[in-house]
Amino acid sequence: MARRGSSDGGASPAPKPKKKRWARTRQLKQVYDMTVRVDPPTRWWLLLAFAGPIVLGLLVGLLVGHPIYFTILGLLLGVLAGTFVLGRRAERAAYVNLEGQKGAAGAALSSIRRGWTIEQEPVAAEARTQDMVFRALGRGGIVLVGDGPPPRVRKLLESERRKVARVAPNVPVHLFTVGDGGSEGEVPLRKLASRVQRLKPQLTKQEVAAVQKRLKALGGIRPPVPQGIDPMRARPDRRAMRGR
């Protein structure tokens, strides 16, 4: 006599909530370790954010005659405050890790979640210096961000601005460089995303979609041709094509 199958049709059991909680805890610990490694005072700020509400709740509870209730309330507030402080300090530490690395401007732009279309790859680059230009499009217009020393990358930015102006002549173009903010258009890396998001809307959603189609016509960065090879005279290896 055949055995009856299980009531769930033999489906594998759903992941246990304990495993999900352990994964979140492990991820939170990784964030904490990375943040403390870059910003050691974070551990003291977290201690203050967590313990402060608990101590305050206990004192208020003793005054009004409900120490347990207010201590529990302080504990909940301490967890929320600690999570908020860790999130802010972790974001700051992440930008510190990015500073000075190639492509940092693109990574900072990618942190913008809504309202902007961010090109994941640079739209212009200088092979010798490895300077790059990243582009974003939104209702505020077209944003070009130079990734490299500000005095040197401005020429590359201006060249890309002229290219963009040819396909979208009436669209505002904003030029930024990543730096200490000492000159016009120079923005610290950690403030780049917020600076872009604060740009005043000047385009409608329909206009943004039309400009996006025009920008696609510009294409991306063409791979460089190896030195010494004439692309007009290059011929395929027919023996390799025949599998020999």
mmCIF file of C-alpha atoms in Angstrom:
data_model
loop_
_atom_site.group_PDB
_atom_site.id
_atom_site.type_symbol
_atom_site.label_atom_id
_atom_site.label_comp_id
_atom_site.label_asym_id
_atom_site.label_seq_id
_atom_site.Cartn_x
_atom_site.Cartn_y
_atom_site.Cartn_z
ATOM 1 C CA MET A 1 0.000 0.000 0.000
ATOM 2 C CA ALA A 2 1.460 3.322 -1.066
ATOM 3 C CA ARG A 3 2.169 5.902 1.560
ATOM 4 C CA ARG A 4 0.273 9.099 1.469
ATOM 5 C CA GLY A 5 2.201 12.220 0.717
ATOM 6 C CA SER A 6 2.454 14.992 3.210
ATOM 7 C CA SER A 7 -0.304 17.613 3.300
ATOM 8 C CA ASP A 8 1.989 20.264 1.803
ATOM 9 C CA GLY A 9 2.624 18.206 -1.345
ATOM 10 C CA GLY A 10 6.250 17.483 -0.481
ATOM 11 C CA ALA A 11 7.279 21.141 -0.644
ATOM 12 C CA SER A 12 10.418 22.110 1.206
ATOM 13 C CA PRO A 13 9.806 23.912 4.499
ATOM 14 C CA ALA A 14 9.999 27.679 4.535
ATOM 15 C CA PRO A 15 13.162 29.269 5.963
ATOM 16 C CA LYS A 16 12.964 29.546 9.702
ATOM 17 C CA PRO A 17 12.617 33.053 11.162
ATOM 18 C CA LYS A 18 15.660 32.329 13.333
ATOM 19 C CA LYS A 19 17.846 32.002 10.231
ATOM 20 C CA LYS A 20 16.578 35.351 8.902
ATOM 21 C CA ARG A 21 17.226 37.029 12.243
ATOM 22 C CA TRP A 22 20.733 35.537 12.353
ATOM 23 C CA ALA A 23 21.429 36.822 8.817
ATOM 24 C CA ARG A 24 20.321 40.331 9.797
ATOM 25 C CA THR A 25 22.413 40.197 12.954
ATOM 26 C CA ARG A 26 25.474 39.084 11.002
ATOM 27 C CA GLN A 27 24.947 41.841 8.435
ATOM 28 C CA LEU A 28 24.561 44.414 11.212
ATOM 29 C CA LYS A 29 27.805 43.217 12.801
ATOM 30 C CA GLN A 30 29.620 43.561 9.466
ATOM 31 C CA VAL A 31 28.371 47.132 9.122
ATOM 32 C CA TYR A 32 29.457 47.878 12.696
ATOM 33 C CA ASP A 33 32.953 46.395 12.184
ATOM 34 C CA MET A 34 33.483 48.364 8.960
ATOM 35 C CA THR A 35 32.276 51.597 10.547
ATOM 36 C CA VAL A 36 34.385 51.265 13.703
ATOM 37 C CA ARG A 37 37.461 50.399 11.635
ATOM 38 C CA VAL A 38 37.114 53.667 9.688
ATOM 39 C CA ASP A 39 35.609 55.792 12.471
ATOM 40 C CA PRO A 40 36.626 54.462 15.954
ATOM 41 C CA PRO A 41 34.568 57.050 17.944
ATOM 42 C CA THR A 42 31.440 55.370 16.567
ATOM 43 C CA ARG A 43 31.457 52.816 19.406
ATOM 44 C CA TRP A 44 31.150 55.602 21.992
ATOM 45 C CA TRP A 45 28.392 57.379 20.071
ATOM 46 C CA LEU A 46 26.491 54.083 19.867
ATOM 47 C CA LEU A 47 26.932 53.490 23.585
ATOM 48 C CA LEU A 48 25.596 56.959 24.347
ATOM 49 C CA ALA A 49 22.657 56.575 21.928
ATOM 50 C CA PHE A 50 21.708 53.183 23.389
ATOM 51 C CA ALA A 51 22.353 53.699 27.098
ATOM 52 C CA GLY A 52 21.189 57.332 27.323
ATOM 53 C CA PRO A 53 17.453 56.656 26.812
ATOM 54 C CA ILE A 54 17.598 53.659 29.182
ATOM 55 C CA VAL A 55 19.146 55.693 32.004
ATOM 56 C CA LEU A 56 16.754 58.576 31.361
ATOM 57 C CA GLY A 57 13.765 56.209 31.331
ATOM 58 C CA LEU A 58 14.864 54.636 34.621
ATOM 59 C CA LEU A 59 15.233 58.032 36.310
ATOM 60 C CA VAL A 60 11.849 59.236 35.066
ATOM 61 C CA GLY A 61 10.285 55.928 36.138
ATOM 62 C CA LEU A 62 11.683 56.278 39.661
ATOM 63 C CA LEU A 63 10.270 59.793 39.892
ATOM 64 C CA VAL A 64 6.757 58.834 38.797
ATOM 65 C CA GLY A 65 6.712 55.418 40.458
ATOM 66 C CA HIS A 66 6.834 53.244 37.310
ATOM 67 C CA PRO A 67 10.518 52.310 36.880
ATOM 68 C CA ILE A 68 9.948 49.063 34.945
ATOM 69 C CA TYR A 69 7.593 50.602 32.403
ATOM 70 C CA PHE A 70 9.805 53.601 31.645
ATOM 71 C CA THR A 71 12.971 51.479 31.566
ATOM 72 C CA ILE A 72 11.442 49.228 28.905
ATOM 73 C CA LEU A 73 10.339 52.316 26.987
ATOM 74 C CA GLY A 74 13.879 53.687 27.248
ATOM 75 C CA LEU A 75 15.260 50.379 25.978
ATOM 76 C CA LEU A 76 13.087 50.548 22.862
ATOM 77 C CA LEU A 77 14.090 54.159 22.248
ATOM 78 C CA GLY A 78 17.738 53.222 22.781
ATOM 79 C CA VAL A 79 17.559 50.523 20.106
ATOM 80 C CA LEU A 80 16.000 52.980 17.648
ATOM 81 C CA ALA A 81 18.552 55.679 18.477
ATOM 82 C CA GLY A 82 21.461 53.233 18.176
ATOM 83 C CA THR A 83 20.225 51.991 14.792
ATOM 84 C CA PHE A 84 19.876 55.550 13.519
ATOM 85 C CA VAL A 85 23.356 56.565 14.713
ATOM 86 C CA LEU A 86 24.941 53.442 13.219
ATOM 87 C CA GLY A 87 23.242 54.097 9.875
ATOM 88 C CA ARG A 88 24.490 57.671 9.691
ATOM 89 C CA ARG A 89 28.029 56.839 10.804
ATOM 90 C CA ALA A 90 28.174 53.846 8.436
ATOM 91 C CA GLU A 91 27.181 56.056 5.509
ATOM 92 C CA ARG A 92 29.870 58.543 6.446
ATOM 93 C CA ALA A 93 32.457 55.745 6.762
ATOM 94 C CA ALA A 94 31.489 54.379 3.351
ATOM 95 C CA TYR A 95 32.222 57.735 1.723
ATOM 96 C CA VAL A 96 35.555 57.924 3.555
ATOM 97 C CA ASN A 97 36.453 54.538 2.054
ATOM 98 C CA LEU A 98 35.489 55.767 -1.422
ATOM 99 C CA GLU A 99 37.484 58.996 -1.323
ATOM 100 C CA GLY A 100 40.503 58.908 -3.594
ATOM 101 C CA GLN A 101 39.383 55.800 -5.481
ATOM 102 C CA LYS A 102 38.682 55.757 -9.206
ATOM 103 C CA GLY A 103 34.954 55.741 -9.920
ATOM 104 C CA ALA A 104 34.039 57.184 -6.516
ATOM 105 C CA ALA A 105 31.885 59.893 -8.135
ATOM 106 C CA GLY A 106 29.872 57.264 -9.994
ATOM 107 C CA ALA A 107 29.331 55.291 -6.793
ATOM 108 C CA ALA A 108 28.144 58.431 -4.991
ATOM 109 C CA LEU A 109 25.707 59.234 -7.802
ATOM 110 C CA SER A 110 24.365 55.681 -7.709
ATOM 111 C CA SER A 111 23.188 56.253 -4.131
ATOM 112 C CA ILE A 112 20.385 58.450 -5.539
ATOM 113 C CA ARG A 113 17.333 56.212 -5.454
ATOM 114 C CA ARG A 114 14.496 58.075 -7.165
ATOM 115 C CA GLY A 115 13.938 60.777 -9.731
ATOM 116 C CA TRP A 116 17.262 60.453 -11.573
ATOM 117 C CA THR A 117 18.651 58.148 -14.238
ATOM 118 C CA ILE A 118 22.284 57.388 -13.457
ATOM 119 C CA GLU A 119 24.723 56.043 -16.034
ATOM 120 C CA GLN A 120 26.534 53.183 -14.306
ATOM 121 C CA GLU A 121 29.558 53.457 -16.589
ATOM 122 C CA PRO A 122 31.536 56.663 -17.276
ATOM 123 C CA VAL A 123 30.442 58.544 -20.391
ATOM 124 C CA ALA A 124 33.931 59.936 -20.988
ATOM 125 C CA ALA A 125 37.395 58.924 -19.839
ATOM 126 C CA GLU A 126 41.036 59.847 -20.341
ATOM 127 C CA ALA A 127 43.137 56.704 -20.717
ATOM 128 C CA ARG A 128 46.437 58.307 -19.691
ATOM 129 C CA THR A 129 45.254 60.002 -16.489
ATOM 130 C CA GLN A 130 42.263 57.716 -15.800
ATOM 131 C CA ASP A 131 40.062 60.764 -15.266
ATOM 132 C CA MET A 132 36.365 60.050 -15.875
ATOM 133 C CA VAL A 133 33.036 61.810 -16.325
ATOM 134 C CA PHE A 134 29.765 60.360 -15.030
ATOM 135 C CA ARG A 135 26.321 61.506 -16.131
ATOM 136 C CA ALA A 136 22.895 61.723 -14.512
ATOM 137 C CA LEU A 137 19.579 62.911 -15.919
ATOM 138 C CA GLY A 138 16.537 64.110 -14.038
ATOM 139 C CA ARG A 139 13.996 66.896 -13.870
ATOM 140 C CA GLY A 140 16.783 69.207 -12.745
ATOM 141 C CA GLY A 141 18.557 68.721 -16.077
ATOM 142 C CA ILE A 142 21.731 66.921 -17.078
ATOM 143 C CA VAL A 143 24.450 66.491 -14.465
ATOM 144 C CA LEU A 144 28.072 65.805 -15.424
ATOM 145 C CA VAL A 145 30.453 64.897 -12.616
ATOM 146 C CA GLY A 146 34.209 64.813 -13.083
ATOM 147 C CA ASP A 147 36.140 62.091 -11.281
ATOM 148 C CA GLY A 148 39.747 63.227 -10.973
ATOM 149 C CA PRO A 149 41.770 66.236 -9.805
ATOM 150 C CA PRO A 150 39.447 69.259 -10.374
ATOM 151 C CA PRO A 151 41.961 71.436 -12.298
ATOM 152 C CA ARG A 152 42.714 68.569 -14.676
ATOM 153 C CA VAL A 153 39.281 67.033 -15.181
ATOM 154 C CA ARG A 154 37.553 70.309 -16.132
ATOM 155 C CA LYS A 155 38.773 70.049 -19.727
ATOM 156 C CA LEU A 156 37.195 66.605 -20.037
ATOM 157 C CA LEU A 157 33.999 67.925 -18.456
ATOM 158 C CA GLU A 158 33.786 70.831 -20.868
ATOM 159 C CA SER A 159 34.297 68.519 -23.841
ATOM 160 C CA GLU A 160 31.428 66.306 -22.681
ATOM 161 C CA ARG A 161 29.245 69.357 -22.060
ATOM 162 C CA ARG A 162 29.664 70.420 -25.696
ATOM 163 C CA LYS A 163 28.706 66.933 -26.886
ATOM 164 C CA VAL A 164 25.584 66.944 -24.717
ATOM 165 C CA ALA A 165 24.629 70.448 -25.837
ATOM 166 C CA ARG A 166 24.608 69.318 -29.474
ATOM 167 C CA VAL A 167 21.883 66.715 -28.886
ATOM 168 C CA ALA A 168 20.001 68.590 -26.132
ATOM 169 C CA PRO A 169 20.609 72.309 -26.792
ATOM 170 C CA ASN A 170 17.879 73.721 -24.524
ATOM 171 C CA VAL A 171 18.466 71.477 -21.508
ATOM 172 C CA PRO A 172 20.344 72.880 -18.486
ATOM 173 C CA VAL A 173 23.679 71.153 -17.906
ATOM 174 C CA HIS A 174 25.299 71.209 -14.446
ATOM 175 C CA LEU A 175 29.006 70.535 -14.063
ATOM 176 C CA PHE A 176 30.466 69.235 -10.802
ATOM 177 C CA THR A 177 33.861 68.031 -9.690
ATOM 178 C CA VAL A 178 34.604 66.048 -6.561
ATOM 179 C CA GLY A 179 36.840 67.943 -4.153
ATOM 180 C CA ASP A 180 36.929 69.873 -0.915
ATOM 181 C CA GLY A 181 34.394 72.456 -2.109
ATOM 182 C CA GLY A 182 36.890 75.284 -2.299
ATOM 183 C CA SER A 183 35.961 76.439 -5.812
ATOM 184 C CA GLU A 184 32.821 76.822 -7.890
ATOM 185 C CA GLY A 185 31.233 73.520 -8.874
ATOM 186 C CA GLU A 186 33.466 71.575 -6.497
ATOM 187 C CA VAL A 187 31.517 69.320 -4.101
ATOM 188 C CA PRO A 188 32.713 66.965 -1.341
ATOM 189 C CA LEU A 189 32.009 63.342 -2.226
ATOM 190 C CA ARG A 190 29.637 62.769 0.700
ATOM 191 C CA LYS A 191 27.495 65.766 -0.334
ATOM 192 C CA LEU A 192 27.344 65.026 -4.061
ATOM 193 C CA ALA A 193 24.073 63.050 -4.035
ATOM 194 C CA SER A 194 22.229 65.593 -1.893
ATOM 195 C CA ARG A 195 23.550 68.468 -4.024
ATOM 196 C CA VAL A 196 22.181 66.838 -7.181
ATOM 197 C CA GLN A 197 18.824 66.074 -5.559
ATOM 198 C CA ARG A 198 18.434 69.716 -4.528
ATOM 199 C CA LEU A 199 18.604 70.974 -8.116
ATOM 200 C CA LYS A 200 15.441 72.862 -9.014
ATOM 201 C CA PRO A 201 13.157 70.907 -11.414
ATOM 202 C CA GLN A 202 13.192 72.470 -14.883
ATOM 203 C CA LEU A 203 11.983 69.598 -17.063
ATOM 204 C CA THR A 204 8.766 67.602 -17.172
ATOM 205 C CA LYS A 205 8.775 63.803 -17.037
ATOM 206 C CA GLN A 206 7.968 63.715 -20.756
ATOM 207 C CA GLU A 207 10.887 66.034 -21.536
ATOM 208 C CA VAL A 208 13.219 63.885 -19.423
ATOM 209 C CA ALA A 209 12.212 60.792 -21.424
ATOM 210 C CA ALA A 210 12.824 62.640 -24.717
ATOM 211 C CA VAL A 211 16.251 63.854 -23.572
ATOM 212 C CA GLN A 212 17.153 60.329 -22.456
ATOM 213 C CA LYS A 213 16.567 59.049 -25.998
ATOM 214 C CA ARG A 214 18.789 61.788 -27.415
ATOM 215 C CA LEU A 215 21.574 61.030 -24.948
ATOM 216 C CA LYS A 216 21.537 57.366 -25.938
ATOM 217 C CA ALA A 217 22.490 58.466 -29.444
ATOM 218 C CA LEU A 218 25.839 59.647 -28.061
ATOM 219 C CA GLY A 219 26.767 56.060 -27.190
ATOM 220 C CA GLY A 220 29.364 55.113 -24.626
ATOM 221 C CA ILE A 221 33.122 54.976 -24.473
ATOM 222 C CA ARG A 222 34.687 53.185 -27.422
ATOM 223 C CA PRO A 223 37.404 50.693 -26.470
ATOM 224 C CA PRO A 224 40.848 51.930 -27.499
ATOM 225 C CA VAL A 225 42.516 50.358 -30.540
ATOM 226 C CA PRO A 226 45.790 48.588 -29.626
ATOM 227 C CA GLN A 227 48.809 50.686 -30.557
ATOM 228 C CA GLY A 228 50.365 49.770 -33.895
ATOM 229 C CA ILE A 229 47.185 48.259 -35.397
ATOM 230 C CA ASP A 230 45.417 49.958 -38.285
ATOM 231 C CA PRO A 231 41.697 49.109 -37.918
ATOM 232 C CA MET A 232 41.154 49.728 -41.667
ATOM 233 C CA ARG A 233 43.732 47.077 -42.587
ATOM 234 C CA ALA A 234 42.984 44.530 -39.900
ATOM 235 C CA ARG A 235 41.978 41.122 -41.250
ATOM 236 C CA PRO A 236 40.451 38.133 -39.406
ATOM 237 C CA ASP A 237 42.515 35.007 -38.846
ATOM 238 C CA ARG A 238 40.833 32.650 -41.306
ATOM 239 C CA ARG A 239 42.725 29.598 -39.991
ATOM 240 C CA ALA A 240 41.333 30.277 -36.480
ATOM 241 C CA MET A 241 37.854 30.716 -37.968
ATOM 242 C CA ARG A 242 38.121 27.236 -39.573
ATOM 243 C CA GLY A 243 39.128 25.741 -36.249
ATOM 244 C CA ARG A 244 42.682 24.844 -37.263
#
